[in-house]
Amino acid sequence: MSKIIASAVMRGAKTIYDKAEANLKKAIDAKGPNEEVHFPNTGYYLPVIYGLTGHKVESLKDMEPALKMARDLLPADLPTDTLHLPYLGETLDAGIATLFSEEIIEALRYVMDESPVDDLWVGAADDVIMRERGIEFVDGSAPGFAAIVGAAESNEQAAKLVRELQEKSLYVFIAGKNHEGRNIATQLREAGVDLGWDTRLVPFGEEVYSHIYSIGFATRAAMAFGGVEPGDYNRILIYNKNRVFAFVMALTGGVSDEQYATAAGAISYGFPTITTADIPEILPYGITTYEHVVSNIPFEEITEKSIEVRGLKVQITEVPVPVPYGAAFEGERIRKDNMYAQFGGQKSPAFEWVRNKDISEVTDNKIEVVGPEIDDVEEGAAIPLGIVVDVAGRKMQEDFEPIVERQVHYFINGASGVWHMGQRDIIWVRISKDAKKAGFKFSHLGDVLRAKIIGDYGSIIDKVQVTIYTNEEDVLRLQEEARAVYIVRNERIAGMSDESVDTFYSCTLCQSFAPTHVCVISPERLGLCGAYNWLDGRAAYEINPTGCNQPVAKGAVIDAEKGRWSGVDEFVKEKSADAIAGFNAYTMMEDPMTSCGCFECIVALVPSANGVMIVNREHSEMTPCGMKFSTLAGSVGGGLQVPGFIGIGKQFIASNKFISADGGFHRIVWMPKALKEQLKAQLAKRAEELGDVSFIDKIADETNAVTEEEVTEWCTKVGHPALTMESMF
Ligand code: SF4
């Protein structure tokens, strides 16, 4: 706790108390002790005093016990230079004493016909306003308020600041001037900005004491909407900390002792102070959700910083794009003749990458296109695409990156006229002619992602910045960086086995395309799309316990060799709406896992070679089973169980459990050369584990075999072990 701040708060509290005491004496002398006291049209008396203590102030003489409570809360002495103590408790007490004193000062203005209301200042809010506006704090349409003290550098700056706050649906409560006597309410009026409850810009009064109306508003909200009894100060303060996302914003110039004291009162309510001023900070968490006082913030960053420090979650109800948006458009296809532009899908390099960054490195809602925009490209063009989404949040972790990244597919597909397929570096995106005609730009991909990520992951992510790269040089460069990260993510799971856990994780994200499909992700078998492993499933469940990734208790072992458990079967049956009775995790020949359509690879039986071929999505040529990937995908996907065929993630190929009940790794007789090259290290490692380092060279590829006959000939020539293994069927 800063001694400088503690001293200033205690000095300020004493000054304000003295003023309240003097003003009360003057009022009693002038009007007598029985003179009635009230703010206009309220049943909450002096609401801060009433709420925190239960004491009803109805006359001047009722103010005396209230003032005594303030005096009792004032610390006896200021902090000394020689003895250092933890001042927090005394500072907070002084803050509450300040609030009581300020409420008395303001109430006395009404008694003494010095009402703060004029053509600019609105004074106390009556109960009608409080009910009308307070409900917005409860239903979330107004998450909280910014209590501004002081002035901006210029009228333009003032207008810009409140516009930013209004965009976040916040109320702006204004009171108090800076050391030059300037205040932001006057600046806004000079800038032609409408003030008042209707615009959520509420100028309470010129002196800092008038911020008691902000605190009074919050106190009444706890009693009216939170059902808190007057006098239950603990619940009033907790209600405000948890439900009313308010903060004090102290602008330009120094902070006076009286302002420090008022801010200390606000801190007890969980409302931190964020200031442009160069004052000491109080950074440990405690009474407020995060830091208590944060200073030296550049004016242009103060809104974002305040939102971050207060832990405010901004709700975005609409996705700001010029085409209809909603889950109904997720299954929409864009055919070639209605396509304006496309990215990836073997036509151009394309990838997507979500990166967790430090909060200072991300500018929320900054959407940038690096390279040509839609108007710069010709109809029908195939363009490189890199979607780089930088996210930041106090609760965000690197482990959560893949979970958010996997949502890019669903978020983009929600836009009518935009189609997205795949994940990581195997995406394929199309934008229709209709969407282009409606005004859809490449930058809108960023707008969609920002709105949906904040909307769905606001509990962990506070800021989203999206850069859309459409120039080949950047896309190729960043794609390599992203690939290195994909590898690191895949490797995190190494060393875990299916036997070492009693819980797997489900993924039903693809049910919007394949309603009966359930991925069951185990440590040794990742999701079919390759984007989710067991750790990701666990992290996703941690973020959203009611989402698509649920723990699946394995239950009793039904068949250890084939990989079948009672708990898994029950789960799959329920989640597939009884369509699938269960599955075997380690065989593709009997009740295999269903396949959706997002799989990275398809494994298919090659009967004459007594083995299997694997084809990845990127391989567009003919395969030994007489079908190209696209045709195969049509018959294997859609949530079906097709014995002899499975969809898998690439990393599963090198897993211990890869069709282990069917003979495993040694069954692979064919795979595209590029896939072999891409998985070279993992395949070599697996071959070494099996004591057969030369095995990889025995796997045919398109350079030596394309038909089933050619594959069988190749296997015979190289002495492939599959030929002498037990028959697969
Ligand atoms: S393929 Fe499986 S793991 Fe991947 S998103 Fe679809 S359901 Fe989830």
mmCIF file of C-alpha atoms in Angstrom, residues 178-374:
data_model
loop_
_atom_site.group_PDB
_atom_site.id
_atom_site.type_symbol
_atom_site.label_atom_id
_atom_site.label_comp_id
_atom_site.label_asym_id
_atom_site.label_seq_id
_atom_site.Cartn_x
_atom_site.Cartn_y
_atom_site.Cartn_z
ATOM 1 C CA ASN A 178 -9.129 19.447 -12.364
ATOM 2 C CA HIS A 179 -6.604 21.731 -10.659
ATOM 3 C CA GLU A 180 -7.169 24.367 -13.371
ATOM 4 C CA GLY A 181 -10.887 24.406 -12.616
ATOM 5 C CA ARG A 182 -11.819 22.613 -15.860
ATOM 6 C CA ASN A 183 -14.222 19.708 -16.079
ATOM 7 C CA ILE A 184 -15.178 17.322 -18.856
ATOM 8 C CA ALA A 185 -18.906 18.151 -18.735
ATOM 9 C CA THR A 186 -18.211 21.722 -19.816
ATOM 10 C CA GLN A 187 -15.830 20.491 -22.489
ATOM 11 C CA LEU A 188 -18.464 18.136 -23.860
ATOM 12 C CA ARG A 189 -21.063 20.860 -23.957
ATOM 13 C CA GLU A 190 -18.616 23.112 -25.811
ATOM 14 C CA ALA A 191 -17.990 20.252 -28.247
ATOM 15 C CA GLY A 192 -21.725 20.026 -28.919
ATOM 16 C CA VAL A 193 -22.182 16.639 -27.215
ATOM 17 C CA ASP A 194 -25.637 16.023 -25.720
ATOM 18 C CA LEU A 195 -25.503 15.351 -21.996
ATOM 19 C CA GLY A 196 -28.105 13.723 -19.777
ATOM 20 C CA TRP A 197 -29.534 10.363 -18.763
ATOM 21 C CA ASP A 198 -30.759 9.728 -22.313
ATOM 22 C CA THR A 199 -27.249 9.787 -23.728
ATOM 23 C CA ARG A 200 -25.795 8.000 -20.697
ATOM 24 C CA LEU A 201 -23.523 11.014 -20.105
ATOM 25 C CA VAL A 202 -24.592 12.237 -16.695
ATOM 26 C CA PRO A 203 -22.994 15.371 -15.212
ATOM 27 C CA PHE A 204 -23.816 15.193 -11.485
ATOM 28 C CA GLY A 205 -22.032 18.301 -10.166
ATOM 29 C CA GLU A 206 -19.007 20.507 -10.443
ATOM 30 C CA GLU A 207 -17.331 19.444 -7.190
ATOM 31 C CA VAL A 208 -15.838 16.041 -6.553
ATOM 32 C CA TYR A 209 -18.353 15.536 -3.683
ATOM 33 C CA SER A 210 -21.041 15.102 -6.328
ATOM 34 C CA HIS A 211 -19.612 11.701 -7.161
ATOM 35 C CA ILE A 212 -21.541 10.604 -4.104
ATOM 36 C CA TYR A 213 -24.489 10.422 -6.533
ATOM 37 C CA SER A 214 -22.567 7.758 -8.509
ATOM 38 C CA ILE A 215 -21.935 5.781 -5.337
ATOM 39 C CA GLY A 216 -25.493 6.396 -4.137
ATOM 40 C CA PHE A 217 -26.782 5.039 -7.448
ATOM 41 C CA ALA A 218 -24.688 1.889 -7.018
ATOM 42 C CA THR A 219 -25.819 1.473 -3.407
ATOM 43 C CA ARG A 220 -29.482 1.776 -4.340
ATOM 44 C CA ALA A 221 -29.002 -0.732 -7.177
ATOM 45 C CA ALA A 222 -27.780 -3.304 -4.627
ATOM 46 C CA MET A 223 -30.828 -2.708 -2.427
ATOM 47 C CA ALA A 224 -33.399 -2.437 -5.240
ATOM 48 C CA PHE A 225 -32.175 -5.173 -7.582
ATOM 49 C CA GLY A 226 -29.895 -7.257 -5.404
ATOM 50 C CA GLY A 227 -32.390 -7.568 -2.556
ATOM 51 C CA VAL A 228 -29.767 -6.423 -0.047
ATOM 52 C CA GLU A 229 -31.134 -5.154 3.261
ATOM 53 C CA PRO A 230 -30.115 -1.638 4.360
ATOM 54 C CA GLY A 231 -27.222 -1.925 6.798
ATOM 55 C CA ASP A 232 -25.809 -5.102 5.234
ATOM 56 C CA TYR A 233 -22.714 -3.225 4.120
ATOM 57 C CA ASN A 234 -20.793 -6.369 3.294
ATOM 58 C CA ARG A 235 -23.311 -7.531 0.701
ATOM 59 C CA ILE A 236 -23.732 -4.028 -0.721
ATOM 60 C CA LEU A 237 -20.013 -3.795 -1.363
ATOM 61 C CA ILE A 238 -19.732 -7.349 -2.713
ATOM 62 C CA TYR A 239 -22.779 -6.854 -4.968
ATOM 63 C CA ASN A 240 -21.139 -3.832 -6.518
ATOM 64 C CA LYS A 241 -17.777 -5.466 -6.884
ATOM 65 C CA ASN A 242 -19.303 -8.443 -8.687
ATOM 66 C CA ARG A 243 -22.232 -6.904 -10.548
ATOM 67 C CA VAL A 244 -21.604 -3.229 -11.288
ATOM 68 C CA PHE A 245 -18.558 -2.786 -13.475
ATOM 69 C CA ALA A 246 -17.649 0.727 -12.464
ATOM 70 C CA PHE A 247 -14.328 2.497 -12.229
ATOM 71 C CA VAL A 248 -12.977 5.954 -11.503
ATOM 72 C CA MET A 249 -11.218 7.719 -14.339
ATOM 73 C CA ALA A 250 -9.099 10.657 -13.148
ATOM 74 C CA LEU A 251 -8.013 12.862 -16.038
ATOM 75 C CA THR A 252 -5.243 15.424 -16.618
ATOM 76 C CA GLY A 253 -3.445 17.325 -13.916
ATOM 77 C CA GLY A 254 -2.600 16.154 -10.427
ATOM 78 C CA VAL A 255 -4.967 14.344 -8.112
ATOM 79 C CA SER A 256 -6.060 16.379 -5.103
ATOM 80 C CA ASP A 257 -6.303 14.976 -1.566
ATOM 81 C CA GLU A 258 -10.084 15.199 -1.778
ATOM 82 C CA GLN A 259 -10.078 13.224 -5.026
ATOM 83 C CA TYR A 260 -7.810 10.600 -3.477
ATOM 84 C CA ALA A 261 -10.213 10.298 -0.545
ATOM 85 C CA THR A 262 -13.243 9.920 -2.827
ATOM 86 C CA ALA A 263 -11.421 7.299 -4.902
ATOM 87 C CA ALA A 264 -10.640 5.374 -1.696
ATOM 88 C CA GLY A 265 -14.366 5.277 -0.950
ATOM 89 C CA ALA A 266 -14.973 3.906 -4.454
ATOM 90 C CA ILE A 267 -12.304 1.221 -3.957
ATOM 91 C CA SER A 268 -14.344 -0.247 -1.081
ATOM 92 C CA TYR A 269 -17.088 -0.838 -3.661
ATOM 93 C CA GLY A 270 -14.602 -2.678 -5.883
ATOM 94 C CA PHE A 271 -14.248 0.314 -8.230
ATOM 95 C CA PRO A 272 -10.561 0.901 -9.114
ATOM 96 C CA THR A 273 -9.010 4.207 -10.186
ATOM 97 C CA ILE A 274 -7.242 4.564 -13.517
ATOM 98 C CA THR A 275 -5.562 7.868 -14.190
ATOM 99 C CA THR A 276 -3.428 9.742 -16.669
ATOM 100 C CA ALA A 277 -1.704 11.415 -13.711
ATOM 101 C CA ASP A 278 1.765 10.533 -12.489
ATOM 102 C CA ILE A 279 0.867 9.248 -9.026
ATOM 103 C CA PRO A 280 1.877 6.135 -7.075
ATOM 104 C CA GLU A 281 0.059 2.929 -7.940
ATOM 105 C CA ILE A 282 -1.586 0.253 -5.804
ATOM 106 C CA LEU A 283 -1.087 -2.859 -7.873
ATOM 107 C CA PRO A 284 -1.814 -5.903 -5.701
ATOM 108 C CA TYR A 285 -5.290 -7.398 -6.135
ATOM 109 C CA GLY A 286 -7.668 -7.547 -3.196
ATOM 110 C CA ILE A 287 -10.599 -5.236 -2.612
ATOM 111 C CA THR A 288 -10.964 -4.694 -6.351
ATOM 112 C CA THR A 289 -10.892 -7.527 -8.893
ATOM 113 C CA TYR A 290 -7.455 -6.567 -10.159
ATOM 114 C CA GLU A 291 -5.268 -3.521 -9.388
ATOM 115 C CA HIS A 292 -6.640 -0.765 -7.128
ATOM 116 C CA VAL A 293 -4.884 2.287 -8.616
ATOM 117 C CA VAL A 294 -3.179 2.354 -12.027
ATOM 118 C CA SER A 295 -1.486 5.569 -13.113
ATOM 119 C CA ASN A 296 0.425 7.217 -15.945
ATOM 120 C CA ILE A 297 -1.863 5.821 -18.623
ATOM 121 C CA PRO A 298 -1.698 7.726 -21.931
ATOM 122 C CA PHE A 299 -5.005 9.449 -22.585
ATOM 123 C CA GLU A 300 -5.676 7.511 -25.796
ATOM 124 C CA GLU A 301 -5.300 4.198 -23.919
ATOM 125 C CA ILE A 302 -7.290 4.997 -20.800
ATOM 126 C CA THR A 303 -10.582 3.438 -21.930
ATOM 127 C CA GLU A 304 -9.026 0.095 -22.805
ATOM 128 C CA LYS A 305 -6.900 0.104 -19.689
ATOM 129 C CA SER A 306 -9.882 0.900 -17.476
ATOM 130 C CA ILE A 307 -11.893 -1.937 -18.981
ATOM 131 C CA GLU A 308 -9.010 -4.326 -18.468
ATOM 132 C CA VAL A 309 -8.333 -3.257 -14.858
ATOM 133 C CA ARG A 310 -12.000 -3.425 -13.918
ATOM 134 C CA GLY A 311 -12.331 -6.851 -15.540
ATOM 135 C CA LEU A 312 -15.249 -5.603 -17.604
ATOM 136 C CA LYS A 313 -16.566 -7.995 -20.227
ATOM 137 C CA VAL A 314 -17.931 -6.123 -23.201
ATOM 138 C CA GLN A 315 -20.979 -7.780 -24.730
ATOM 139 C CA ILE A 316 -21.252 -7.777 -28.492
ATOM 140 C CA THR A 317 -24.758 -8.620 -29.582
ATOM 141 C CA GLU A 318 -24.378 -8.069 -33.321
ATOM 142 C CA VAL A 319 -21.740 -9.218 -35.740
ATOM 143 C CA PRO A 320 -20.871 -6.083 -37.733
ATOM 144 C CA VAL A 321 -20.922 -7.396 -41.299
ATOM 145 C CA PRO A 322 -23.018 -6.348 -44.310
ATOM 146 C CA VAL A 323 -24.418 -9.871 -44.829
ATOM 147 C CA PRO A 324 -26.847 -11.807 -42.620
ATOM 148 C CA TYR A 325 -25.102 -13.686 -39.827
ATOM 149 C CA GLY A 326 -26.233 -16.722 -37.841
ATOM 150 C CA ALA A 327 -25.901 -20.447 -37.242
ATOM 151 C CA ALA A 328 -28.400 -21.047 -40.034
ATOM 152 C CA PHE A 329 -25.719 -20.198 -42.604
ATOM 153 C CA GLU A 330 -23.168 -22.679 -41.258
ATOM 154 C CA GLY A 331 -24.059 -25.429 -43.720
ATOM 155 C CA GLU A 332 -24.232 -23.114 -46.735
ATOM 156 C CA ARG A 333 -22.090 -24.125 -49.735
ATOM 157 C CA ILE A 334 -20.680 -21.755 -52.319
ATOM 158 C CA ARG A 335 -20.442 -23.286 -55.743
ATOM 159 C CA LYS A 336 -17.828 -22.252 -58.241
ATOM 160 C CA ASP A 337 -20.231 -20.273 -60.428
ATOM 161 C CA ASN A 338 -21.327 -18.128 -57.462
ATOM 162 C CA MET A 339 -17.805 -17.655 -56.108
ATOM 163 C CA TYR A 340 -16.127 -14.268 -56.225
ATOM 164 C CA ALA A 341 -12.819 -15.273 -54.595
ATOM 165 C CA GLN A 342 -11.302 -18.239 -52.837
ATOM 166 C CA PHE A 343 -8.330 -18.987 -50.601
ATOM 167 C CA GLY A 344 -6.473 -22.232 -49.855
ATOM 168 C CA GLY A 345 -7.971 -25.601 -50.797
ATOM 169 C CA GLN A 346 -4.873 -26.423 -52.890
ATOM 170 C CA LYS A 347 -5.448 -23.300 -54.993
ATOM 171 C CA SER A 348 -3.278 -20.988 -52.875
ATOM 172 C CA PRO A 349 -1.440 -21.111 -49.543
ATOM 173 C CA ALA A 350 -3.725 -20.427 -46.578
ATOM 174 C CA PHE A 351 -3.669 -20.862 -42.825
ATOM 175 C CA GLU A 352 -5.228 -19.578 -39.620
ATOM 176 C CA TRP A 353 -3.460 -19.004 -36.355
ATOM 177 C CA VAL A 354 -4.655 -17.792 -32.965
ATOM 178 C CA ARG A 355 -1.863 -16.386 -30.796
ATOM 179 C CA ASN A 356 -2.025 -15.535 -27.128
ATOM 180 C CA LYS A 357 -0.236 -12.237 -26.517
ATOM 181 C CA ASP A 358 0.545 -9.951 -23.652
ATOM 182 C CA ILE A 359 -2.325 -7.569 -23.045
ATOM 183 C CA SER A 360 -0.139 -4.560 -23.947
ATOM 184 C CA GLU A 361 0.614 -6.041 -27.378
ATOM 185 C CA VAL A 362 -2.990 -6.277 -28.563
ATOM 186 C CA THR A 363 -5.184 -3.391 -29.668
ATOM 187 C CA ASP A 364 -8.751 -4.486 -29.290
ATOM 188 C CA ASN A 365 -10.840 -4.299 -32.467
ATOM 189 C CA LYS A 366 -7.875 -3.459 -34.682
ATOM 190 C CA ILE A 367 -8.661 -5.201 -37.962
ATOM 191 C CA GLU A 368 -6.094 -4.869 -40.708
ATOM 192 C CA VAL A 369 -5.723 -6.264 -44.223
ATOM 193 C CA VAL A 370 -2.129 -6.603 -45.405
ATOM 194 C CA GLY A 371 -2.244 -7.109 -49.158
ATOM 195 C CA PRO A 372 -5.047 -6.749 -51.696
ATOM 196 C CA GLU A 373 -8.652 -6.169 -50.529
ATOM 197 C CA ILE A 374 -11.592 -7.748 -52.289
#
